[in-house]
Amino acid sequence: MNLTKRIKRPTLHEELVERLRNLVVEDALKPGEKVPEKDLCESFGVSRTPLREALKVLASEGLVVLQANRGARVAEVTPEELEKTFPVIAMLEQLAGELACKNLSDAGIASIEKRHEAMVKAFHARDIKSYFQANQDIHAALIEGARNDILESHHRLLAARVRRARFMVNLSDERWAQAIQEHEQMMDKLRERDADGLGRLMKMHMMNKYAAHIKALSDKPEHSDQS
Amino acid sequence: MNLTKRIKRPTLHEELVERLRNLVVEDALKPGEKVPEKDLCESFGVSRTPLREALKVLASEGLVVLQANRGARVAEVTPEELEKTFPVIAMLEQLAGELACKNLSDAGIASIEKRHEAMVKAFHARDIKSYFQANQDIHAALIEGARNDILESHHRLLAARVRRARFMVNLSDERWAQAIQEHEQMMDKLRERDADGLGRLMKMHMMNKYAAHIKALSDKPEHSDQS
DNA sequence: TGACTGAATTATGAATTCATAATTACGTTT
DNA sequence: AAACGTAATTATGAATTCATAATTCAGTCA
């Protein structure tokens, strides 16, 4: 009798890390906002000890910042941070593309292809929600297809931080169309299993996304103090 | 009266994260070894609370692994992990090389040059200790010269994990000489501020380092059970 | 009225306590 | 003697308590 399956009862603090991370990434806790231990403890029904452990982890991930004797604040998403984060993500995506071409099975590629079609359909239907989900799925599948958990975990960390930026701007229709085109090209390379090609495209895709963010930010009138 | 300088009194847990990380990276705590909270609490003179917070952070950095109700163990350094980590570091070094060429001042380059000479001297004197230190300084200076703290923090995380591998093998004289040569080429590119060139070289340097590790591991007789 | 002082309150960092899971030690049975 | 089962011990996860830093708020004085 070999029960390889382990009974998984996550510890409180692991659970909390996950839930808190979601609150931050999904913008339920807004950047700059202070994270009141007491309130969260009550709403989660736990004591401060595991919650504080979770906050330490979130801090090491860069999602919150701790100030001694002043508690935790949700980390801001600044243009400077984006400027520094995107190039790093772009490099990781490049590597992911290269490795995915080598390590994905034909079935894996077919699965991505299906999601790609769903994404294109969502684009034509202007269904932002579905588009966003499909897009995220595709990228996640490519990263996972690289079969490199170190790469995956670091990518996830950075992606979480950057994903919060989507609440700062709304992407233009032009950028949306361009992104679809880039994805088409990526699919071509993936089908051909052109590792270098896909890597280059994924890196470029990410830097173009960054450029679009920058542009959207500069176009945004808000915060321009001269009225 | 503007005292921008803040009195910095690190919290206990920050201090502990640092000290524990050192113990792990410097191999005072051996891979696979269990980390007994009680003993460490005594030797550091702190209670379990901040120590456990520190362990959670170390775990999120991948230096220890936590098992529910079974405490913490120092993470193993496996060939599989190295295989996955080195390509990621290599990409980050490539980016660092590109950015360093753009962002380092002439004085910064001169400073690296000086360390490079010290390293070469240590090589000819076969002074491994000094060599290792100078080498590490150079890489750190290049990373820092990239002026990208996101890149820097992720690189530091990965470098810490990989650095532990040096206790697994001893590098060959051939590899040592080759590494020096690679560094010479890197210095050339840096002087010319050839961003792409330096990036490529740094990536290659890292992958060659990996290859040398693999070779040294396979040459190593230990653990080959047939006696 | 408005800025400053200092006490009261609150929130935080860290130690301690408590409940329980894991490990060890021991005794029993075959 | 070896293997199993059970009790004692230890280690861990989480709650609670305690000390102190930060913040709030009321009162004072210019």
Coordinates of C-alpha atoms (C1' of nucleotides) in Angstrom, one line a residue:
Chain A
M1 CA 0.0 0.0 0.0
N2 CA 1.9 3.0 -1.3
L3 CA 0.0 6.2 -0.6
T4 CA 2.2 8.7 -2.3
K5 CA -0.5 11.3 -1.9
R6 CA 0.2 13.3 1.2
I7 CA -2.6 14.8 3.2
K8 CA -2.1 18.4 2.6
R9 CA -3.2 20.7 5.4
P10 CA -1.5 23.9 4.6
T11 CA -0.3 25.8 7.6
L12 CA -2.1 29.0 8.6
H13 CA 0.7 31.2 7.5
E14 CA 0.9 29.6 4.0
E15 CA -2.8 30.1 3.6
L16 CA -2.5 33.7 4.7
V17 CA 0.4 34.4 2.3
E18 CA -1.7 33.3 -0.5
R19 CA -4.8 35.2 0.5
L20 CA -3.0 38.4 1.3
R21 CA -1.0 38.2 -2.0
N22 CA -4.3 37.9 -3.8
L23 CA -5.7 40.9 -2.0
V24 CA -2.7 42.9 -3.1
V25 CA -2.4 41.7 -6.6
E26 CA -6.2 42.0 -7.2
D27 CA -6.0 45.5 -5.9
A28 CA -8.4 44.9 -3.0
L29 CA -5.6 46.4 -0.9
K30 CA -4.6 49.6 -2.6
P31 CA -1.0 50.7 -3.1
G32 CA 0.2 52.9 -0.2
E33 CA -2.6 51.7 2.0
K34 CA -1.5 50.6 5.4
V35 CA -2.2 47.0 6.3
P36 CA -3.9 47.0 9.7
E37 CA -3.0 43.8 11.5
K38 CA -5.9 43.8 13.8
D39 CA -8.6 44.2 11.2
L40 CA -7.1 41.5 9.0
C41 CA -6.8 39.1 11.9
E42 CA -10.5 39.6 12.7
S43 CA -11.6 39.1 9.1
F44 CA -9.5 36.0 8.7
G45 CA -10.2 34.8 12.2
V46 CA -6.5 34.2 13.1
S47 CA -4.2 35.6 15.6
R48 CA -1.5 38.1 14.8
T49 CA 1.4 35.6 14.9
P50 CA 0.7 33.8 11.6
L51 CA -0.5 37.0 10.0
R52 CA 2.7 38.8 10.8
E53 CA 4.7 35.8 9.5
A54 CA 2.8 36.1 6.2
L55 CA 3.5 39.8 6.1
K56 CA 7.2 39.1 6.4
V57 CA 7.1 36.9 3.4
L58 CA 5.0 39.3 1.4
A59 CA 7.6 41.9 2.2
S60 CA 10.4 39.7 1.0
E61 CA 8.4 39.4 -2.2
G62 CA 8.2 43.1 -2.5
L63 CA 4.4 43.4 -2.3
V64 CA 4.4 45.2 1.0
V65 CA 6.9 47.3 2.8
L66 CA 7.6 47.1 6.5
Q67 CA 8.6 50.0 8.6
A68 CA 9.9 49.2 12.0
N69 CA 7.3 50.0 14.7
R70 CA 5.0 51.4 12.0
G71 CA 3.6 48.3 10.5
A72 CA 3.1 47.3 6.9
R73 CA 2.0 49.2 3.8
V74 CA 1.1 47.9 0.4
A75 CA 4.0 48.7 -1.9
E76 CA 3.4 51.4 -4.4
V77 CA 3.6 50.7 -8.1
T78 CA 5.8 53.5 -9.4
P79 CA 6.9 54.2 -13.0
E80 CA 10.5 53.7 -11.7
E81 CA 9.7 50.2 -10.5
L82 CA 8.1 49.3 -13.8
E83 CA 11.1 50.6 -15.7
K84 CA 13.3 48.3 -13.7
T85 CA 11.0 45.3 -13.6
F86 CA 10.0 45.0 -17.2
P87 CA 13.5 44.4 -18.6
V88 CA 14.0 41.7 -16.1
I89 CA 10.7 40.0 -16.9
A90 CA 11.5 40.3 -20.6
M91 CA 14.7 38.4 -20.1
L92 CA 12.9 35.7 -18.2
E93 CA 10.3 35.5 -20.9
Q94 CA 13.0 35.1 -23.5
L95 CA 14.5 32.2 -21.7
A96 CA 11.0 30.7 -21.1
G97 CA 10.3 30.9 -24.9
E98 CA 13.6 29.2 -25.7
L99 CA 13.0 26.4 -23.2
A100 CA 9.3 26.0 -24.0
C101 CA 10.2 25.3 -27.6
K102 CA 12.5 22.5 -26.5
N103 CA 10.5 21.0 -23.7
L104 CA 6.8 21.4 -24.6
S105 CA 5.1 18.2 -26.0
D106 CA 3.1 18.4 -29.2
A107 CA 0.0 18.1 -27.0
G108 CA 1.2 21.0 -24.9
I109 CA 1.6 23.2 -28.0
A110 CA -1.8 22.2 -29.2
S111 CA -3.3 23.1 -25.9
I112 CA -1.7 26.6 -26.1
E113 CA -2.9 26.9 -29.6
K114 CA -6.5 26.4 -28.4
R115 CA -6.1 29.0 -25.8
H116 CA -4.7 31.3 -28.4
E117 CA -7.7 30.9 -30.6
A118 CA -9.9 31.6 -27.6
M119 CA -8.0 34.8 -27.0
V120 CA -8.3 35.9 -30.6
K121 CA -12.0 35.3 -30.4
A122 CA -12.3 37.3 -27.2
F123 CA -10.4 40.1 -29.0
H124 CA -12.8 40.3 -31.9
A125 CA -15.7 40.2 -29.4
R126 CA -14.0 42.9 -27.5
D127 CA -14.4 40.8 -24.4
I128 CA -11.7 42.2 -22.3
K129 CA -12.3 39.9 -19.3
S130 CA -12.0 36.7 -21.4
Y131 CA -9.1 38.2 -23.3
F132 CA -7.2 39.0 -20.2
Q133 CA -7.7 35.5 -18.8
A134 CA -6.7 33.7 -22.0
N135 CA -3.7 35.9 -22.3
Q136 CA -2.6 35.2 -18.8
D137 CA -3.2 31.4 -19.4
I138 CA -1.0 31.4 -22.5
H139 CA 1.9 33.1 -20.8
A140 CA 1.5 30.8 -17.8
A141 CA 1.5 27.8 -20.1
L142 CA 4.6 28.9 -21.9
I143 CA 6.4 29.6 -18.6
E144 CA 5.3 26.2 -17.3
G145 CA 6.3 24.6 -20.5
A146 CA 9.9 25.7 -20.0
R147 CA 10.0 23.1 -17.2
N148 CA 12.1 25.2 -15.0
D149 CA 10.7 25.9 -11.6
I150 CA 13.3 28.5 -10.6
L151 CA 12.5 30.5 -13.7
E152 CA 8.8 30.0 -13.0
S153 CA 8.9 31.2 -9.4
H154 CA 11.0 34.3 -10.1
H155 CA 8.7 35.1 -13.1
R156 CA 5.7 34.7 -10.9
L157 CA 7.1 37.1 -8.3
L158 CA 7.8 39.8 -10.9
A159 CA 4.6 39.3 -12.8
A160 CA 2.6 39.7 -9.6
R161 CA 4.1 43.1 -9.0
V162 CA 3.7 44.3 -12.5
R163 CA 0.1 42.9 -12.9
R164 CA -1.0 45.5 -10.4
A165 CA -0.1 48.2 -12.9
R166 CA -3.1 47.3 -15.0
F167 CA -5.2 49.2 -12.6
M168 CA -3.2 52.4 -13.3
V169 CA -4.1 52.6 -17.0
N170 CA -6.4 51.3 -19.7
L171 CA -4.7 49.9 -22.8
S172 CA -5.4 51.5 -26.2
D173 CA -7.1 49.7 -29.0
E174 CA -4.0 50.0 -31.1
R175 CA -1.9 48.3 -28.5
W176 CA -4.5 45.6 -28.2
A177 CA -4.4 44.9 -31.9
Q178 CA -0.6 44.9 -31.8
A179 CA -0.5 42.5 -29.0
I180 CA -2.7 40.1 -30.9
Q181 CA -0.3 40.3 -33.9
E182 CA 2.7 39.6 -31.7
H183 CA 0.9 36.6 -30.3
E184 CA 0.2 35.3 -33.8
Q185 CA 3.9 35.5 -34.6
M186 CA 4.8 33.8 -31.3
M187 CA 2.5 31.0 -32.2
D188 CA 4.2 30.6 -35.6
K189 CA 7.6 30.3 -33.9
L190 CA 6.3 27.9 -31.3
R191 CA 4.8 25.7 -34.0
E192 CA 8.1 25.7 -35.8
R193 CA 9.9 25.1 -32.5
D194 CA 12.2 28.0 -33.3
A195 CA 13.6 28.4 -29.8
D196 CA 15.7 31.6 -30.4
G197 CA 12.9 33.1 -32.5
L198 CA 10.2 32.6 -29.9
G199 CA 12.6 33.8 -27.2
R200 CA 13.3 37.0 -29.1
L201 CA 9.6 37.6 -29.8
M202 CA 8.6 37.0 -26.2
K203 CA 11.2 39.5 -25.0
M204 CA 10.1 42.0 -27.5
H205 CA 6.4 41.4 -26.7
M206 CA 7.2 42.3 -23.1
M207 CA 9.1 45.4 -23.9
N208 CA 6.3 46.6 -26.2
K209 CA 3.9 46.0 -23.4
Y210 CA 6.1 48.2 -21.3
A211 CA 6.2 50.9 -23.9
A212 CA 2.4 50.8 -24.1
H213 CA 2.2 51.2 -20.4
I214 CA 4.5 54.2 -20.4
K215 CA 2.6 55.8 -23.2
A216 CA -0.7 55.3 -21.4
L217 CA 0.7 56.7 -18.3
S218 CA 1.9 59.8 -20.0
D219 CA -1.4 60.3 -21.8
K220 CA -3.3 60.0 -18.6
P221 CA -4.3 63.5 -17.5
E222 CA -4.8 62.7 -13.8
H223 CA -2.3 64.1 -11.4
S224 CA -1.3 66.9 -13.7
D225 CA -1.5 69.6 -11.0
Q226 CA -1.9 72.6 -13.3
S227 CA -5.7 72.8 -13.7
Chain B
M1 CA 17.2 71.3 10.5
N2 CA 16.7 68.5 8.1
L3 CA 18.1 65.2 9.4
T4 CA 17.5 63.0 6.4
K5 CA 19.6 60.3 8.1
R6 CA 17.3 58.0 9.9
I7 CA 18.4 56.2 13.0
K8 CA 18.5 52.6 11.7
R9 CA 17.9 50.0 14.3
P10 CA 17.1 46.9 12.4
T11 CA 14.4 44.8 13.8
L12 CA 15.3 41.5 15.3
H13 CA 13.9 39.4 12.5
E14 CA 15.7 41.4 9.8
E15 CA 18.9 40.8 11.7
L16 CA 18.1 37.2 12.0
V17 CA 17.3 36.8 8.3
E18 CA 20.8 38.2 7.5
R19 CA 22.6 36.1 10.0
L20 CA 20.8 32.9 9.2
R21 CA 21.3 33.5 5.5
N22 CA 25.0 33.8 6.1
L23 CA 25.1 30.6 8.0
V24 CA 23.4 28.8 5.1
V25 CA 25.4 30.4 2.3
E26 CA 28.7 30.0 4.1
D27 CA 27.9 26.4 4.7
A28 CA 27.9 26.6 8.5
L29 CA 24.5 25.0 8.3
K30 CA 24.9 22.1 6.0
P31 CA 22.3 21.1 3.3
G32 CA 19.8 18.7 4.5
E33 CA 20.5 19.5 8.1
K34 CA 17.5 20.3 10.3
V35 CA 17.4 23.8 11.8
P36 CA 16.6 23.4 15.5
E37 CA 14.8 26.4 16.6
K38 CA 15.6 26.0 20.2
D39 CA 19.4 25.8 19.8
L40 CA 19.4 28.8 17.4
C41 CA 17.3 30.8 19.8
E42 CA 19.7 30.2 22.6
S43 CA 22.8 31.0 20.6
F44 CA 21.3 34.2 19.2
G45 CA 19.6 35.0 22.5
V46 CA 16.2 35.7 21.1
S47 CA 12.8 34.1 21.4
R48 CA 11.3 31.8 18.9
T49 CA 8.9 34.3 17.4
P50 CA 11.4 36.5 15.5
L51 CA 13.4 33.4 14.6
R52 CA 10.5 31.7 13.1
E53 CA 9.6 34.8 11.1
A54 CA 13.1 34.8 9.8
L55 CA 12.8 31.1 8.8
K56 CA 9.6 31.9 6.8
V57 CA 11.5 34.5 4.8
L58 CA 14.5 32.2 4.2
A59 CA 12.0 29.6 3.0
S60 CA 10.5 32.0 0.5
E61 CA 14.0 32.6 -0.7
G62 CA 14.5 28.9 -1.2
L63 CA 17.4 28.5 1.3
V64 CA 15.4 26.4 3.7
V65 CA 12.4 24.2 3.3
L66 CA 9.6 24.1 5.8
Q67 CA 7.6 21.0 6.6
A68 CA 4.4 21.5 8.5
N69 CA 4.9 20.3 12.1
R70 CA 8.4 19.0 11.2
G71 CA 10.3 22.3 11.3
A72 CA 12.9 23.6 8.9
R73 CA 15.7 22.0 7.0
V74 CA 18.5 23.6 5.0
A75 CA 17.7 23.2 1.4
E76 CA 19.8 20.7 -0.6
V77 CA 21.9 21.8 -3.5
T78 CA 21.0 19.3 -6.2
P79 CA 22.4 19.0 -9.7
E80 CA 18.8 19.5 -10.9
E81 CA 18.6 22.8 -9.1
L82 CA 21.9 24.0 -10.5
E83 CA 20.7 23.0 -14.0
K84 CA 17.7 25.2 -13.6
T85 CA 19.3 28.1 -11.8
F86 CA 22.3 28.7 -13.9
P87 CA 20.4 29.6 -17.1
V88 CA 18.3 32.1 -15.2
I89 CA 21.3 33.7 -13.6
A90 CA 23.0 33.8 -17.0
M91 CA 20.1 35.8 -18.4
L92 CA 20.2 38.2 -15.5
E93 CA 24.0 38.6 -15.9
Q94 CA 23.5 39.3 -19.6
L95 CA 21.0 42.1 -18.8
A96 CA 23.4 43.4 -16.1
G97 CA 26.2 43.5 -18.6
E98 CA 24.1 45.5 -21.0
L99 CA 22.9 47.9 -18.4
A100 CA 26.3 48.3 -16.7
C101 CA 27.8 49.4 -20.0
K102 CA 25.2 52.1 -20.3
N103 CA 25.0 53.2 -16.7
L104 CA 28.5 52.9 -15.2
S105 CA 30.5 56.1 -14.9
D106 CA 34.1 56.2 -16.1
A107 CA 35.2 56.1 -12.5
G108 CA 33.0 53.1 -11.9
I109 CA 34.7 51.3 -14.8
A110 CA 38.1 52.3 -13.5
S111 CA 37.3 50.9 -10.1
I112 CA 36.3 47.6 -11.6
E113 CA 39.4 47.6 -13.6
K114 CA 41.4 47.9 -10.4
R115 CA 39.7 44.9 -8.9
H116 CA 40.2 43.0 -12.1
E117 CA 43.9 43.5 -11.8
A118 CA 43.8 42.4 -8.2
M119 CA 42.0 39.2 -9.3
V120 CA 44.6 38.5 -12.0
K121 CA 47.4 39.0 -9.5
A122 CA 45.6 36.6 -7.1
F123 CA 45.3 34.1 -9.9
H124 CA 49.1 34.1 -10.6
A125 CA 49.8 33.8 -7.0
R126 CA 47.4 31.0 -6.8
D127 CA 45.7 32.8 -3.9
I128 CA 42.3 31.2 -4.1
K129 CA 40.8 33.1 -1.2
S130 CA 41.7 36.6 -2.6
Y131 CA 40.8 35.4 -6.1
F132 CA 37.4 34.4 -4.9
Q133 CA 36.8 37.6 -3.1
A134 CA 37.9 39.8 -6.0
N135 CA 35.8 37.8 -8.5
Q136 CA 32.8 38.2 -6.3
D137 CA 33.4 41.9 -6.0
I138 CA 33.7 42.4 -9.7
H139 CA 30.4 40.6 -10.4
A140 CA 28.7 42.5 -7.6
A141 CA 30.0 45.8 -9.0
L142 CA 28.8 45.0 -12.5
I143 CA 25.4 44.1 -11.1
E144 CA 25.3 47.2 -9.1
G145 CA 26.5 49.2 -12.0
A146 CA 23.4 48.2 -13.9
R147 CA 21.4 50.5 -11.6
N148 CA 18.5 48.2 -11.4
D149 CA 17.5 47.1 -7.9
I150 CA 15.0 44.6 -9.1
L151 CA 17.6 42.9 -11.2
E152 CA 20.0 43.1 -8.3
S153 CA 17.7 41.6 -5.7
H154 CA 16.8 38.6 -7.9
H155 CA 20.3 38.1 -8.9
R156 CA 21.4 38.1 -5.2
L157 CA 18.8 35.5 -4.4
L158 CA 19.9 33.1 -7.1
A159 CA 23.6 33.8 -6.5
A160 CA 23.2 32.9 -2.9
R161 CA 21.7 29.5 -3.7
V162 CA 24.3 28.7 -6.3
R163 CA 27.3 30.0 -4.2
R164 CA 26.7 27.1 -1.9
A165 CA 27.6 24.7 -4.7
R166 CA 31.3 25.7 -4.4
F167 CA 31.5 23.4 -1.4
M168 CA 30.5 20.5 -3.5
V169 CA 33.5 20.6 -5.9
N170 CA 36.9 22.1 -6.4
L171 CA 37.4 23.9 -9.7
S172 CA 40.1 22.7 -12.1
D173 CA 43.2 24.7 -13.0
E174 CA 42.0 24.7 -16.6
R175 CA 38.7 26.2 -15.7
W176 CA 40.4 28.7 -13.5
A177 CA 42.6 29.9 -16.4
Q178 CA 39.6 29.9 -18.7
A179 CA 37.7 32.1 -16.3
I180 CA 40.5 34.6 -16.2
Q181 CA 40.5 34.8 -20.0
E182 CA 36.8 35.3 -20.0
H183 CA 37.2 38.1 -17.5
E184 CA 39.8 39.7 -19.7
Q185 CA 37.4 39.7 -22.6
M186 CA 34.7 41.1 -20.5
M187 CA 36.9 44.0 -19.4
D188 CA 37.6 44.7 -23.0
K189 CA 34.0 45.0 -23.8
L190 CA 33.3 47.1 -20.7
R191 CA 36.1 49.6 -21.7
E192 CA 34.5 49.9 -25.2
R193 CA 31.1 50.1 -23.5
D194 CA 29.9 47.4 -25.9
A195 CA 26.7 46.7 -24.1
D196 CA 25.5 43.7 -26.3
G197 CA 29.0 42.3 -26.3
L198 CA 29.5 42.4 -22.6
G199 CA 26.0 41.0 -22.1
R200 CA 26.7 38.1 -24.3
L201 CA 30.1 37.4 -22.6
M202 CA 28.7 37.5 -19.2
K203 CA 25.9 35.1 -20.1
M204 CA 28.5 32.8 -21.7
H205 CA 30.8 33.2 -18.7
M206 CA 28.1 32.0 -16.4
M207 CA 27.1 29.0 -18.6
N208 CA 30.8 28.0 -18.8
K209 CA 31.0 28.2 -15.1
Y210 CA 28.0 25.8 -15.0
A211 CA 29.6 23.4 -17.4
A212 CA 32.7 23.4 -15.2
H213 CA 30.6 22.6 -12.2
I214 CA 28.9 19.7 -14.0
K215 CA 32.2 18.3 -15.1
A216 CA 33.7 18.6 -11.7
L217 CA 30.7 16.9 -10.2
S218 CA 30.8 14.0 -12.7
D219 CA 34.6 13.6 -12.1
K220 CA 34.1 13.5 -8.4
P221 CA 34.4 9.9 -7.2
E222 CA 32.5 10.3 -4.0
H223 CA 29.1 8.7 -3.7
S224 CA 29.8 6.2 -6.4
D225 CA 28.7 3.2 -4.4
Q226 CA 30.6 0.5 -6.2
S227 CA 33.8 0.3 -4.1
Chain C
dT1 C1' -7.1 81.1 16.7
dG2 C1' -3.2 78.2 16.2
dA3 C1' 1.0 75.9 17.4
dC4 C1' 3.1 73.3 21.1
dT5 C1' 3.3 70.0 25.2
dG6 C1' 2.3 66.0 27.4
dA7 C1' -0.9 62.4 28.8
dA8 C1' -4.0 58.7 27.0
dT9 C1' -4.6 55.5 23.5
dT10 C1' -3.4 52.4 20.1
dA11 C1' -0.4 49.5 17.4
dT12 C1' 3.6 47.1 17.0
dG13 C1' 7.8 43.9 18.2
dA14 C1' 9.0 40.3 20.8
dA15 C1' 8.5 36.9 24.7
dT16 C1' 5.7 33.6 26.7
dT17 C1' 2.2 30.3 27.0
dC18 C1' -0.8 26.7 25.4
dA19 C1' -2.4 22.8 22.4
dT20 C1' -1.1 19.4 19.5
dA21 C1' 1.7 16.8 16.2
dA22 C1' 5.9 14.2 15.8
dT23 C1' 9.5 11.6 17.8
dT24 C1' 11.6 8.8 21.1
dA25 C1' 11.7 5.4 24.7
dC26 C1' 10.0 1.6 26.7
dG27 C1' 7.5 -2.6 27.5
dT28 C1' 5.0 -6.4 25.6
dT29 C1' 4.3 -10.2 22.6
dT30 C1' 5.6 -13.8 19.7
Chain D
dA1 C1' 15.7 -11.0 19.6
dA2 C1' 12.7 -8.5 16.5
dA3 C1' 8.4 -6.2 15.7
dC4 C1' 4.6 -4.0 17.2
dG5 C1' 2.0 -0.9 20.2
dT6 C1' 1.7 2.5 23.7
dA7 C1' 3.3 6.1 26.9
dA8 C1' 6.6 9.8 27.7
dT9 C1' 9.1 13.4 25.8
dT10 C1' 10.1 16.9 22.6
dA11 C1' 9.3 20.1 19.0
dT12 C1' 6.3 22.8 16.5
dG13 C1' 2.1 26.0 15.2
dA14 C1' -0.6 29.3 16.9
dA15 C1' -2.7 32.3 20.6
dT16 C1' -1.8 35.2 24.2
dT17 C1' 0.6 38.4 27.0
dC18 C1' 3.9 42.0 27.8
dA19 C1' 6.9 46.1 26.9
dT20 C1' 7.5 49.9 24.2
dA21 C1' 7.2 52.9 20.2
dA22 C1' 3.9 55.6 17.5
dT23 C1' -0.2 58.1 17.2
dT24 C1' -4.1 60.7 18.9
dC25 C1' -6.2 64.0 21.5
dA26 C1' -7.0 67.3 25.0
dG27 C1' -5.2 71.2 27.3
dT28 C1' -2.1 75.3 27.6
dC29 C1' 0.0 79.3 26.2
dA30 C1' 1.4 82.8 22.9

